[in-house]
Amino acid sequence: QVQLQESGGGSVEVGGSLQLSCPFARYIFSGCGMGWFRQAPGTERDLVSTISRDGTITYADSVKGRFTLSQDDVKKVLYLQMNSLQIEDTAVYYCAALFEDSSLRCVPQVWGQGTQVTVTS
């Protein structure tokens, strides 16, 4: 059963914009946050941006000032607005729900299937 499903990926030229969306179920509110991650070919999956249960938003240094995470609690959708896209932003982008593990760390435990973002010159 797919619990998270990203949409909005695609191909865009350098400097372009895309908005990713990730609808989620109500039970996600019981977790400690949500986030966006990305994985380029041959690399590990990296954090892009997270939002904690109290609304604190963090960004990777590489996307600060260009990407904006937002969450609509009424519609239950997580968004990632990506502006000024660069070649190095090319990756599969994943939505994730964060829950506390046995050590009380807030970690991603539910993943979407990913959406491809390709930035071309």
mmCIF file of C-alpha atoms in Angstrom:
data_model
loop_
_atom_site.group_PDB
_atom_site.id
_atom_site.type_symbol
_atom_site.label_atom_id
_atom_site.label_comp_id
_atom_site.label_asym_id
_atom_site.label_seq_id
_atom_site.Cartn_x
_atom_site.Cartn_y
_atom_site.Cartn_z
ATOM 1 C CA GLN A 1 0.000 0.000 0.000
ATOM 2 C CA VAL A 2 1.476 3.313 -1.103
ATOM 3 C CA GLN A 3 1.341 5.722 1.800
ATOM 4 C CA LEU A 4 3.197 8.630 0.267
ATOM 5 C CA GLN A 5 3.168 9.500 -3.428
ATOM 6 C CA GLU A 6 5.206 12.334 -4.826
ATOM 7 C CA SER A 7 4.203 14.239 -7.951
ATOM 8 C CA GLY A 8 5.419 17.262 -9.865
ATOM 9 C CA GLY A 9 8.765 16.059 -11.105
ATOM 10 C CA GLY A 10 9.888 16.516 -14.669
ATOM 11 C CA SER A 11 12.502 18.028 -16.921
ATOM 12 C CA VAL A 12 13.333 21.713 -16.760
ATOM 13 C CA GLU A 13 16.084 23.962 -18.032
ATOM 14 C CA VAL A 14 18.655 25.583 -15.778
ATOM 15 C CA GLY A 15 17.058 28.457 -13.906
ATOM 16 C CA GLY A 16 13.597 26.969 -14.145
ATOM 17 C CA SER A 17 11.165 26.008 -11.408
ATOM 18 C CA LEU A 18 9.187 22.988 -10.313
ATOM 19 C CA GLN A 19 6.848 22.290 -7.423
ATOM 20 C CA LEU A 20 6.704 18.854 -5.881
ATOM 21 C CA SER A 21 3.671 17.666 -3.949
ATOM 22 C CA CYS A 22 3.219 14.822 -1.490
ATOM 23 C CA PRO A 23 -0.239 14.065 -0.065
ATOM 24 C CA PHE A 24 -0.197 12.240 3.252
ATOM 25 C CA ALA A 25 -2.561 10.445 5.576
ATOM 26 C CA ARG A 26 -3.784 11.832 8.897
ATOM 27 C CA TYR A 27 -1.724 9.388 10.939
ATOM 28 C CA ILE A 28 1.418 11.170 9.723
ATOM 29 C CA PHE A 29 0.551 13.927 12.205
ATOM 30 C CA SER A 30 1.495 11.512 14.986
ATOM 31 C CA GLY A 31 5.087 11.574 13.792
ATOM 32 C CA CYS A 32 7.854 14.097 14.483
ATOM 33 C CA GLY A 33 7.898 15.696 11.046
ATOM 34 C CA MET A 34 8.152 15.314 7.289
ATOM 35 C CA GLY A 35 10.814 15.982 4.761
ATOM 36 C CA TRP A 36 12.161 15.921 1.250
ATOM 37 C CA PHE A 37 15.239 13.941 0.311
ATOM 38 C CA ARG A 38 16.987 13.367 -2.993
ATOM 39 C CA GLN A 39 19.272 10.819 -4.553
ATOM 40 C CA ALA A 40 21.387 11.346 -7.634
ATOM 41 C CA PRO A 41 22.794 8.357 -9.563
ATOM 42 C CA GLY A 42 25.693 6.766 -7.731
ATOM 43 C CA THR A 43 25.214 8.809 -4.583
ATOM 44 C CA GLU A 44 23.541 8.363 -1.235
ATOM 45 C CA ARG A 45 20.128 9.757 -0.438
ATOM 46 C CA ASP A 46 20.559 13.245 1.029
ATOM 47 C CA LEU A 47 18.340 15.492 3.055
ATOM 48 C CA VAL A 48 16.912 18.480 1.181
ATOM 49 C CA SER A 49 14.502 19.992 3.685
ATOM 50 C CA THR A 50 12.501 18.987 6.739
ATOM 51 C CA ILE A 51 9.672 20.370 8.799
ATOM 52 C CA SER A 52 9.297 19.341 12.416
ATOM 53 C CA ARG A 53 6.070 18.897 14.324
ATOM 54 C CA ASP A 54 6.459 22.389 15.801
ATOM 55 C CA GLY A 55 6.834 23.896 12.349
ATOM 56 C CA THR A 56 10.598 24.393 12.316
ATOM 57 C CA ILE A 57 11.943 24.128 8.758
ATOM 58 C CA THR A 58 15.514 23.268 7.853
ATOM 59 C CA TYR A 59 17.279 23.234 4.492
ATOM 60 C CA ALA A 60 20.437 21.753 3.113
ATOM 61 C CA ASP A 61 22.980 24.488 2.437
ATOM 62 C CA SER A 62 22.911 23.659 -1.269
ATOM 63 C CA VAL A 63 19.247 24.632 -1.630
ATOM 64 C CA LYS A 64 18.915 27.513 0.831
ATOM 65 C CA GLY A 65 17.377 30.551 -0.811
ATOM 66 C CA ARG A 66 16.167 28.530 -3.794
ATOM 67 C CA PHE A 67 13.865 25.845 -2.367
ATOM 68 C CA THR A 68 10.894 26.376 -0.092
ATOM 69 C CA LEU A 69 9.156 23.654 1.894
ATOM 70 C CA SER A 70 5.571 24.140 2.973
ATOM 71 C CA GLN A 71 2.871 21.967 4.471
ATOM 72 C CA ASP A 72 -0.886 22.386 4.113
ATOM 73 C CA ASP A 73 -2.389 20.683 7.150
ATOM 74 C CA VAL A 74 -5.955 21.074 5.903
ATOM 75 C CA LYS A 75 -5.296 19.440 2.546
ATOM 76 C CA LYS A 76 -2.632 17.215 4.115
ATOM 77 C CA VAL A 77 -0.067 17.912 1.419
ATOM 78 C CA LEU A 78 3.663 18.556 1.697
ATOM 79 C CA TYR A 79 5.168 20.782 -0.986
ATOM 80 C CA LEU A 80 8.625 21.644 -2.204
ATOM 81 C CA GLN A 81 8.889 24.734 -4.384
ATOM 82 C CA MET A 82 12.137 24.610 -6.294
ATOM 83 C CA ASN A 83 13.380 27.764 -8.019
ATOM 84 C CA SER A 84 16.601 28.606 -9.842
ATOM 85 C CA LEU A 85 17.184 24.942 -10.535
ATOM 86 C CA GLN A 86 20.726 23.881 -11.365
ATOM 87 C CA ILE A 87 22.210 20.853 -13.114
ATOM 88 C CA GLU A 88 23.311 19.490 -9.746
ATOM 89 C CA ASP A 89 19.717 19.420 -8.539
ATOM 90 C CA THR A 90 19.053 16.525 -10.901
ATOM 91 C CA ALA A 91 17.970 13.570 -8.781
ATOM 92 C CA VAL A 92 15.081 11.428 -7.679
ATOM 93 C CA TYR A 93 13.213 13.339 -4.999
ATOM 94 C CA TYR A 94 11.546 11.477 -2.152
ATOM 95 C CA CYS A 95 8.942 12.557 0.342
ATOM 96 C CA ALA A 96 9.278 11.009 3.795
ATOM 97 C CA ALA A 97 7.428 10.920 7.078
ATOM 98 C CA LEU A 98 9.590 11.126 10.174
ATOM 99 C CA PHE A 99 8.960 9.174 13.358
ATOM 100 C CA GLU A 100 10.959 8.663 16.530
ATOM 101 C CA ASP A 101 12.987 5.472 16.593
ATOM 102 C CA SER A 102 13.840 3.372 19.652
ATOM 103 C CA SER A 103 16.550 5.902 20.544
ATOM 104 C CA LEU A 104 14.037 8.762 20.232
ATOM 105 C CA ARG A 105 15.761 10.107 17.149
ATOM 106 C CA CYS A 106 13.484 11.689 14.585
ATOM 107 C CA VAL A 107 14.204 9.722 11.429
ATOM 108 C CA PRO A 108 12.455 9.012 8.129
ATOM 109 C CA GLN A 109 10.489 5.792 8.380
ATOM 110 C CA VAL A 110 7.883 6.064 5.631
ATOM 111 C CA TRP A 111 8.996 6.821 2.094
ATOM 112 C CA GLY A 112 7.339 7.705 -1.142
ATOM 113 C CA GLN A 113 8.365 6.064 -4.385
ATOM 114 C CA GLY A 114 10.179 9.137 -5.654
ATOM 115 C CA THR A 115 9.791 11.508 -8.556
ATOM 116 C CA GLN A 116 12.508 12.297 -11.080
ATOM 117 C CA VAL A 117 13.728 15.862 -11.459
ATOM 118 C CA THR A 118 16.046 16.500 -14.381
ATOM 119 C CA VAL A 119 17.655 19.871 -14.993
ATOM 120 C CA THR A 120 19.145 20.432 -18.446
ATOM 121 C CA SER A 121 21.398 23.134 -19.850
#
